[in-house]
Amino acid sequence: MGSPSSLLLLTAAFVFLSVSSASSIPIPKLFTQCLEENSQNPIPFSTTFFTPQNNASFTSVLESTAQNLRYLLPSMTKPEFIFTPLEDSHVQAAVLCAKKLKIHMRVRSGGHDYEGLSFVSLIEKPFMIIDLAKLRAIQVDIAHNTAWVEVGATLGEVYYRISEKSPVHAFPAGVCPSVGVGGHITGGGYGSLHRNMDLPLTTS
């Protein structure tokens, strides 16, 4: 029977090897494993998960909403990966996994971004982008004067869907049609109706 000191050394060595093995797994791999464990429905990673190493579309997805070229310079820090969820449960799983793995998350909806706040991180590394542009369903209920809009839609899309339903209804949001709904509601803005209808959803 081994001595207590020998058993202690073996235990310490096993723990060290286990920690080393876990830490050697790339962050994107750990994240996808976590997503599979926490998402209610399957995720097609080939069309929703983009890394610089494994997906030729990474750069085009990263630059898809960028308007300020300064934030696309090679010197700027790039995300470890980009995840484009297809439904609410994917978003919930992504938030849980980012917290669990201590990955800084930048959130991007479907519109433009002049300041790079949704795809650049100057503070924390590693970081990821959760791009919500594929969540852009719009349901307009004229009878009840309401609309249900997913975060990835743009203001222009919202205005268009409302105009399809009614020639007299409107939504008091911003002037620029390429602004994402998510960014507009959380960040603020102003539009042509704000003097008449105030800014119910456009104050930050």
C-alpha positions as YAML, in Angstrom:
chain: A
units: angstrom
residues:
- id: 1
  name: MET
  ca: [0.00, 0.00, 0.00]
- id: 2
  name: GLY
  ca: [1.44, 3.38, -0.96]
- id: 3
  name: SER
  ca: [2.37, 5.96, 1.62]
- id: 4
  name: PRO
  ca: [0.09, 9.00, 2.21]
- id: 5
  name: SER
  ca: [2.69, 11.26, 0.58]
- id: 6
  name: SER
  ca: [2.75, 9.09, -2.56]
- id: 7
  name: LEU
  ca: [-1.04, 9.13, -2.81]
- id: 8
  name: LEU
  ca: [-1.04, 12.90, -2.38]
- id: 9
  name: LEU
  ca: [1.49, 13.31, -5.20]
- id: 10
  name: LEU
  ca: [-0.53, 11.03, -7.51]
- id: 11
  name: THR
  ca: [-3.71, 12.97, -6.75]
- id: 12
  name: ALA
  ca: [-1.99, 16.29, -7.38]
- id: 13
  name: ALA
  ca: [-0.56, 14.99, -10.66]
- id: 14
  name: PHE
  ca: [-4.00, 13.78, -11.81]
- id: 15
  name: VAL
  ca: [-5.61, 17.14, -11.01]
- id: 16
  name: PHE
  ca: [-2.81, 18.99, -12.83]
- id: 17
  name: LEU
  ca: [-3.18, 16.81, -15.92]
- id: 18
  name: SER
  ca: [-6.96, 17.27, -15.91]
- id: 19
  name: VAL
  ca: [-6.69, 21.06, -15.67]
- id: 20
  name: SER
  ca: [-3.98, 21.18, -18.34]
- id: 21
  name: SER
  ca: [-6.09, 19.05, -20.68]
- id: 22
  name: ALA
  ca: [-9.14, 21.29, -20.24]
- id: 23
  name: SER
  ca: [-7.15, 24.50, -20.68]
- id: 24
  name: SER
  ca: [-5.60, 23.22, -23.91]
- id: 25
  name: ILE
  ca: [-8.99, 22.98, -25.64]
- id: 26
  name: PRO
  ca: [-9.54, 26.05, -27.88]
- id: 27
  name: ILE
  ca: [-12.14, 28.53, -26.64]
- id: 28
  name: PRO
  ca: [-14.39, 28.14, -29.73]
- id: 29
  name: LYS
  ca: [-14.50, 24.37, -29.15]
- id: 30
  name: LEU
  ca: [-15.37, 24.80, -25.48]
- id: 31
  name: PHE
  ca: [-18.10, 27.25, -26.45]
- id: 32
  name: THR
  ca: [-19.73, 24.98, -29.05]
- id: 33
  name: GLN
  ca: [-19.66, 22.09, -26.58]
- id: 34
  name: CYS
  ca: [-21.36, 24.29, -24.01]
- id: 35
  name: LEU
  ca: [-23.96, 25.42, -26.56]
- id: 36
  name: GLU
  ca: [-24.85, 21.83, -27.40]
- id: 37
  name: GLU
  ca: [-25.35, 21.09, -23.71]
- id: 38
  name: ASN
  ca: [-27.51, 24.13, -22.98]
- id: 39
  name: SER
  ca: [-29.56, 24.81, -26.12]
- id: 40
  name: GLN
  ca: [-33.07, 23.40, -26.35]
- id: 41
  name: ASN
  ca: [-32.79, 22.79, -30.09]
- id: 42
  name: PRO
  ca: [-29.89, 21.70, -32.34]
- id: 43
  name: ILE
  ca: [-27.61, 24.39, -33.74]
- id: 44
  name: PRO
  ca: [-26.26, 24.13, -37.33]
- id: 45
  name: PHE
  ca: [-22.74, 25.33, -36.54]
- id: 46
  name: SER
  ca: [-21.64, 25.26, -40.19]
- id: 47
  name: THR
  ca: [-23.89, 28.26, -40.91]
- id: 48
  name: THR
  ca: [-23.99, 29.99, -37.52]
- id: 49
  name: PHE
  ca: [-20.48, 29.73, -36.07]
- id: 50
  name: PHE
  ca: [-17.51, 31.53, -37.63]
- id: 51
  name: THR
  ca: [-13.85, 31.51, -36.59]
- id: 52
  name: PRO
  ca: [-10.81, 33.08, -38.29]
- id: 53
  name: GLN
  ca: [-9.19, 29.66, -38.67]
- id: 54
  name: ASN
  ca: [-12.05, 27.46, -39.82]
- id: 55
  name: ASN
  ca: [-14.48, 29.54, -41.82]
- id: 56
  name: ALA
  ca: [-13.83, 31.57, -44.97]
- id: 57
  name: SER
  ca: [-16.89, 33.71, -44.23]
- id: 58
  name: PHE
  ca: [-15.51, 35.05, -40.94]
- id: 59
  name: THR
  ca: [-14.19, 38.30, -42.40]
- id: 60
  name: SER
  ca: [-17.30, 39.08, -44.44]
- id: 61
  name: VAL
  ca: [-19.56, 38.42, -41.44]
- id: 62
  name: LEU
  ca: [-17.34, 40.54, -39.18]
- id: 63
  name: GLU
  ca: [-17.36, 43.47, -41.61]
- id: 64
  name: SER
  ca: [-21.02, 43.16, -42.66]
- id: 65
  name: THR
  ca: [-22.29, 46.11, -40.59]
- id: 66
  name: ALA
  ca: [-19.07, 48.10, -40.14]
- id: 67
  name: GLN
  ca: [-19.22, 51.69, -41.41]
- id: 68
  name: ASN
  ca: [-16.02, 53.04, -39.85]
- id: 69
  name: LEU
  ca: [-12.97, 51.51, -41.53]
- id: 70
  name: ARG
  ca: [-10.70, 52.46, -38.63]
- id: 71
  name: TYR
  ca: [-12.10, 49.54, -36.67]
- id: 72
  name: LEU
  ca: [-11.21, 47.08, -39.42]
- id: 73
  name: LEU
  ca: [-7.47, 47.77, -39.38]
- id: 74
  name: PRO
  ca: [-5.21, 44.73, -38.78]
- id: 75
  name: SER
  ca: [-4.06, 46.31, -35.51]
- id: 76
  name: MET
  ca: [-7.56, 46.12, -34.02]
- id: 77
  name: THR
  ca: [-8.33, 43.13, -31.83]
- id: 78
  name: LYS
  ca: [-10.56, 40.60, -33.55]
- id: 79
  name: PRO
  ca: [-13.09, 38.31, -31.85]
- id: 80
  name: GLU
  ca: [-12.28, 34.70, -31.15]
- id: 81
  name: PHE
  ca: [-15.45, 33.76, -33.03]
- id: 82
  name: ILE
  ca: [-18.84, 35.02, -34.21]
- id: 83
  name: PHE
  ca: [-22.09, 33.26, -33.36]
- id: 84
  name: THR
  ca: [-25.29, 34.02, -35.30]
- id: 85
  name: PRO
  ca: [-28.19, 32.39, -33.40]
- id: 86
  name: LEU
  ca: [-31.37, 31.36, -35.18]
- id: 87
  name: GLU
  ca: [-33.80, 31.38, -32.26]
- id: 88
  name: ASP
  ca: [-34.27, 32.56, -28.69]
- id: 89
  name: SER
  ca: [-32.97, 29.38, -27.08]
- id: 90
  name: HIS
  ca: [-29.67, 29.78, -28.95]
- id: 91
  name: VAL
  ca: [-29.28, 33.28, -27.50]
- id: 92
  name: GLN
  ca: [-30.03, 32.08, -23.98]
- id: 93
  name: ALA
  ca: [-27.48, 29.28, -24.29]
- id: 94
  name: ALA
  ca: [-24.86, 31.68, -25.67]
- id: 95
  name: VAL
  ca: [-25.23, 34.05, -22.72]
- id: 96
  name: LEU
  ca: [-24.96, 31.18, -20.24]
- id: 97
  name: CYS
  ca: [-21.87, 29.78, -21.95]
- id: 98
  name: ALA
  ca: [-20.14, 33.15, -22.24]
- id: 99
  name: LYS
  ca: [-20.61, 33.69, -18.51]
- id: 100
  name: LYS
  ca: [-19.47, 30.16, -17.67]
- id: 101
  name: LEU
  ca: [-16.32, 30.38, -19.81]
- id: 102
  name: LYS
  ca: [-15.63, 34.03, -18.87]
- id: 103
  name: ILE
  ca: [-15.76, 35.22, -22.48]
- id: 104
  name: HIS
  ca: [-16.50, 38.90, -23.01]
- id: 105
  name: MET
  ca: [-19.57, 39.22, -25.28]
- id: 106
  name: ARG
  ca: [-20.25, 41.98, -27.78]
- id: 107
  name: VAL
  ca: [-23.86, 42.07, -29.01]
- id: 108
  name: ARG
  ca: [-24.72, 43.14, -32.54]
- id: 109
  name: SER
  ca: [-28.17, 43.49, -34.07]
- id: 110
  name: GLY
  ca: [-29.00, 43.95, -37.73]
- id: 111
  name: GLY
  ca: [-28.06, 47.56, -38.39]
- id: 112
  name: HIS
  ca: [-25.00, 49.70, -38.98]
- id: 113
  name: ASP
  ca: [-22.41, 50.60, -36.34]
- id: 114
  name: TYR
  ca: [-20.28, 53.72, -36.80]
- id: 115
  name: GLU
  ca: [-18.47, 53.44, -33.44]
- id: 116
  name: GLY
  ca: [-17.54, 49.77, -33.59]
- id: 117
  name: LEU
  ca: [-19.10, 49.10, -30.19]
- id: 118
  name: SER
  ca: [-20.73, 45.89, -31.38]
- id: 119
  name: PHE
  ca: [-17.69, 44.24, -32.95]
- id: 120
  name: VAL
  ca: [-14.56, 45.69, -31.26]
- id: 121
  name: SER
  ca: [-13.37, 45.23, -27.68]
- id: 122
  name: LEU
  ca: [-10.54, 47.40, -26.36]
- id: 123
  name: ILE
  ca: [-10.82, 46.23, -22.77]
- id: 124
  name: GLU
  ca: [-11.23, 42.51, -22.36]
- id: 125
  name: LYS
  ca: [-9.80, 39.52, -24.21]
- id: 126
  name: PRO
  ca: [-10.84, 37.02, -25.33]
- id: 127
  name: PHE
  ca: [-14.14, 38.25, -26.68]
- id: 128
  name: MET
  ca: [-16.86, 37.00, -28.98]
- id: 129
  name: ILE
  ca: [-19.60, 38.55, -31.09]
- id: 130
  name: ILE
  ca: [-23.18, 37.35, -30.89]
- id: 131
  name: ASP
  ca: [-24.74, 38.62, -34.11]
- id: 132
  name: LEU
  ca: [-28.54, 38.76, -33.93]
- id: 133
  name: ALA
  ca: [-29.11, 39.76, -37.56]
- id: 134
  name: LYS
  ca: [-30.91, 36.49, -38.36]
- id: 135
  name: LEU
  ca: [-33.57, 37.22, -35.74]
- id: 136
  name: ARG
  ca: [-35.57, 39.73, -37.78]
- id: 137
  name: ALA
  ca: [-39.21, 38.59, -37.81]
- id: 138
  name: ILE
  ca: [-41.84, 41.36, -37.74]
- id: 139
  name: GLN
  ca: [-45.51, 40.87, -36.86]
- id: 140
  name: VAL
  ca: [-47.82, 43.88, -37.15]
- id: 141
  name: ASP
  ca: [-51.25, 43.83, -35.50]
- id: 142
  name: ILE
  ca: [-53.11, 46.91, -36.72]
- id: 143
  name: ALA
  ca: [-56.31, 45.95, -34.89]
- id: 144
  name: HIS
  ca: [-54.51, 46.29, -31.55]
- id: 145
  name: ASN
  ca: [-52.03, 48.99, -32.63]
- id: 146
  name: THR
  ca: [-49.07, 46.78, -31.76]
- id: 147
  name: ALA
  ca: [-46.10, 45.19, -33.46]
- id: 148
  name: TRP
  ca: [-43.74, 42.42, -32.37]
- id: 149
  name: VAL
  ca: [-40.26, 42.95, -33.77]
- id: 150
  name: GLU
  ca: [-37.20, 40.77, -33.32]
- id: 151
  name: VAL
  ca: [-33.96, 42.48, -32.43]
- id: 152
  name: GLY
  ca: [-32.18, 41.86, -35.74]
- id: 153
  name: ALA
  ca: [-34.63, 43.79, -37.91]
- id: 154
  name: THR
  ca: [-33.81, 47.29, -39.15]
- id: 155
  name: LEU
  ca: [-36.01, 50.35, -38.73]
- id: 156
  name: GLY
  ca: [-36.56, 50.44, -42.49]
- id: 157
  name: GLU
  ca: [-37.95, 46.92, -42.41]
- id: 158
  name: VAL
  ca: [-40.27, 47.84, -39.54]
- id: 159
  name: TYR
  ca: [-41.57, 50.91, -41.38]
- id: 160
  name: TYR
  ca: [-42.14, 48.88, -44.54]
- id: 161
  name: ARG
  ca: [-44.10, 46.13, -42.76]
- id: 162
  name: ILE
  ca: [-46.29, 48.73, -41.04]
- id: 163
  name: SER
  ca: [-46.97, 50.48, -44.36]
- id: 164
  name: GLU
  ca: [-48.08, 47.15, -45.85]
- id: 165
  name: LYS
  ca: [-50.80, 46.95, -43.21]
- id: 166
  name: SER
  ca: [-51.93, 50.57, -42.96]
- id: 167
  name: PRO
  ca: [-51.51, 53.93, -44.75]
- id: 168
  name: VAL
  ca: [-52.00, 55.92, -41.53]
- id: 169
  name: HIS
  ca: [-50.07, 54.03, -38.84]
- id: 170
  name: ALA
  ca: [-46.45, 54.78, -38.00]
- id: 171
  name: PHE
  ca: [-43.75, 54.06, -35.43]
- id: 172
  name: PRO
  ca: [-41.90, 56.99, -33.78]
- id: 173
  name: ALA
  ca: [-38.34, 55.80, -34.23]
- id: 174
  name: GLY
  ca: [-35.24, 57.08, -36.05]
- id: 175
  name: VAL
  ca: [-34.73, 58.66, -39.45]
- id: 176
  name: CYS
  ca: [-32.08, 56.27, -40.78]
- id: 177
  name: PRO
  ca: [-33.62, 53.03, -42.14]
- id: 178
  name: SER
  ca: [-30.43, 50.99, -41.71]
- id: 179
  name: VAL
  ca: [-30.39, 51.33, -37.90]
- id: 180
  name: GLY
  ca: [-30.95, 48.03, -36.11]
- id: 181
  name: VAL
  ca: [-33.95, 47.84, -33.80]
- id: 182
  name: GLY
  ca: [-31.88, 46.42, -30.96]
- id: 183
  name: GLY
  ca: [-29.29, 49.17, -31.10]
- id: 184
  name: HIS
  ca: [-31.90, 51.89, -31.55]
- id: 185
  name: ILE
  ca: [-33.97, 50.93, -28.52]
- id: 186
  name: THR
  ca: [-30.97, 50.41, -26.24]
- id: 187
  name: GLY
  ca: [-28.84, 53.27, -27.55]
- id: 188
  name: GLY
  ca: [-31.33, 55.96, -28.47]
- id: 189
  name: GLY
  ca: [-32.01, 58.16, -31.47]
- id: 190
  name: TYR
  ca: [-34.52, 60.61, -32.89]
- id: 191
  name: GLY
  ca: [-36.90, 60.74, -35.82]
- id: 192
  name: SER
  ca: [-39.33, 62.91, -37.74]
- id: 193
  name: LEU
  ca: [-42.24, 62.05, -35.41]
- id: 194
  name: HIS
  ca: [-40.53, 62.74, -32.10]
- id: 195
  name: ARG
  ca: [-41.95, 66.27, -31.69]
- id: 196
  name: ASN
  ca: [-45.50, 65.00, -32.10]
- id: 197
  name: MET
  ca: [-45.27, 61.61, -30.40]
- id: 198
  name: ASP
  ca: [-42.33, 62.17, -28.02]
- id: 199
  name: LEU
  ca: [-39.52, 59.60, -27.72]
- id: 200
  name: PRO
  ca: [-41.15, 56.58, -26.06]
- id: 201
  name: LEU
  ca: [-38.54, 54.16, -27.35]
- id: 202
  name: THR
  ca: [-35.72, 56.40, -28.43]
- id: 203
  name: THR
  ca: [-34.18, 57.62, -25.20]
- id: 204
  name: SER
  ca: [-31.07, 55.89, -23.94]
...
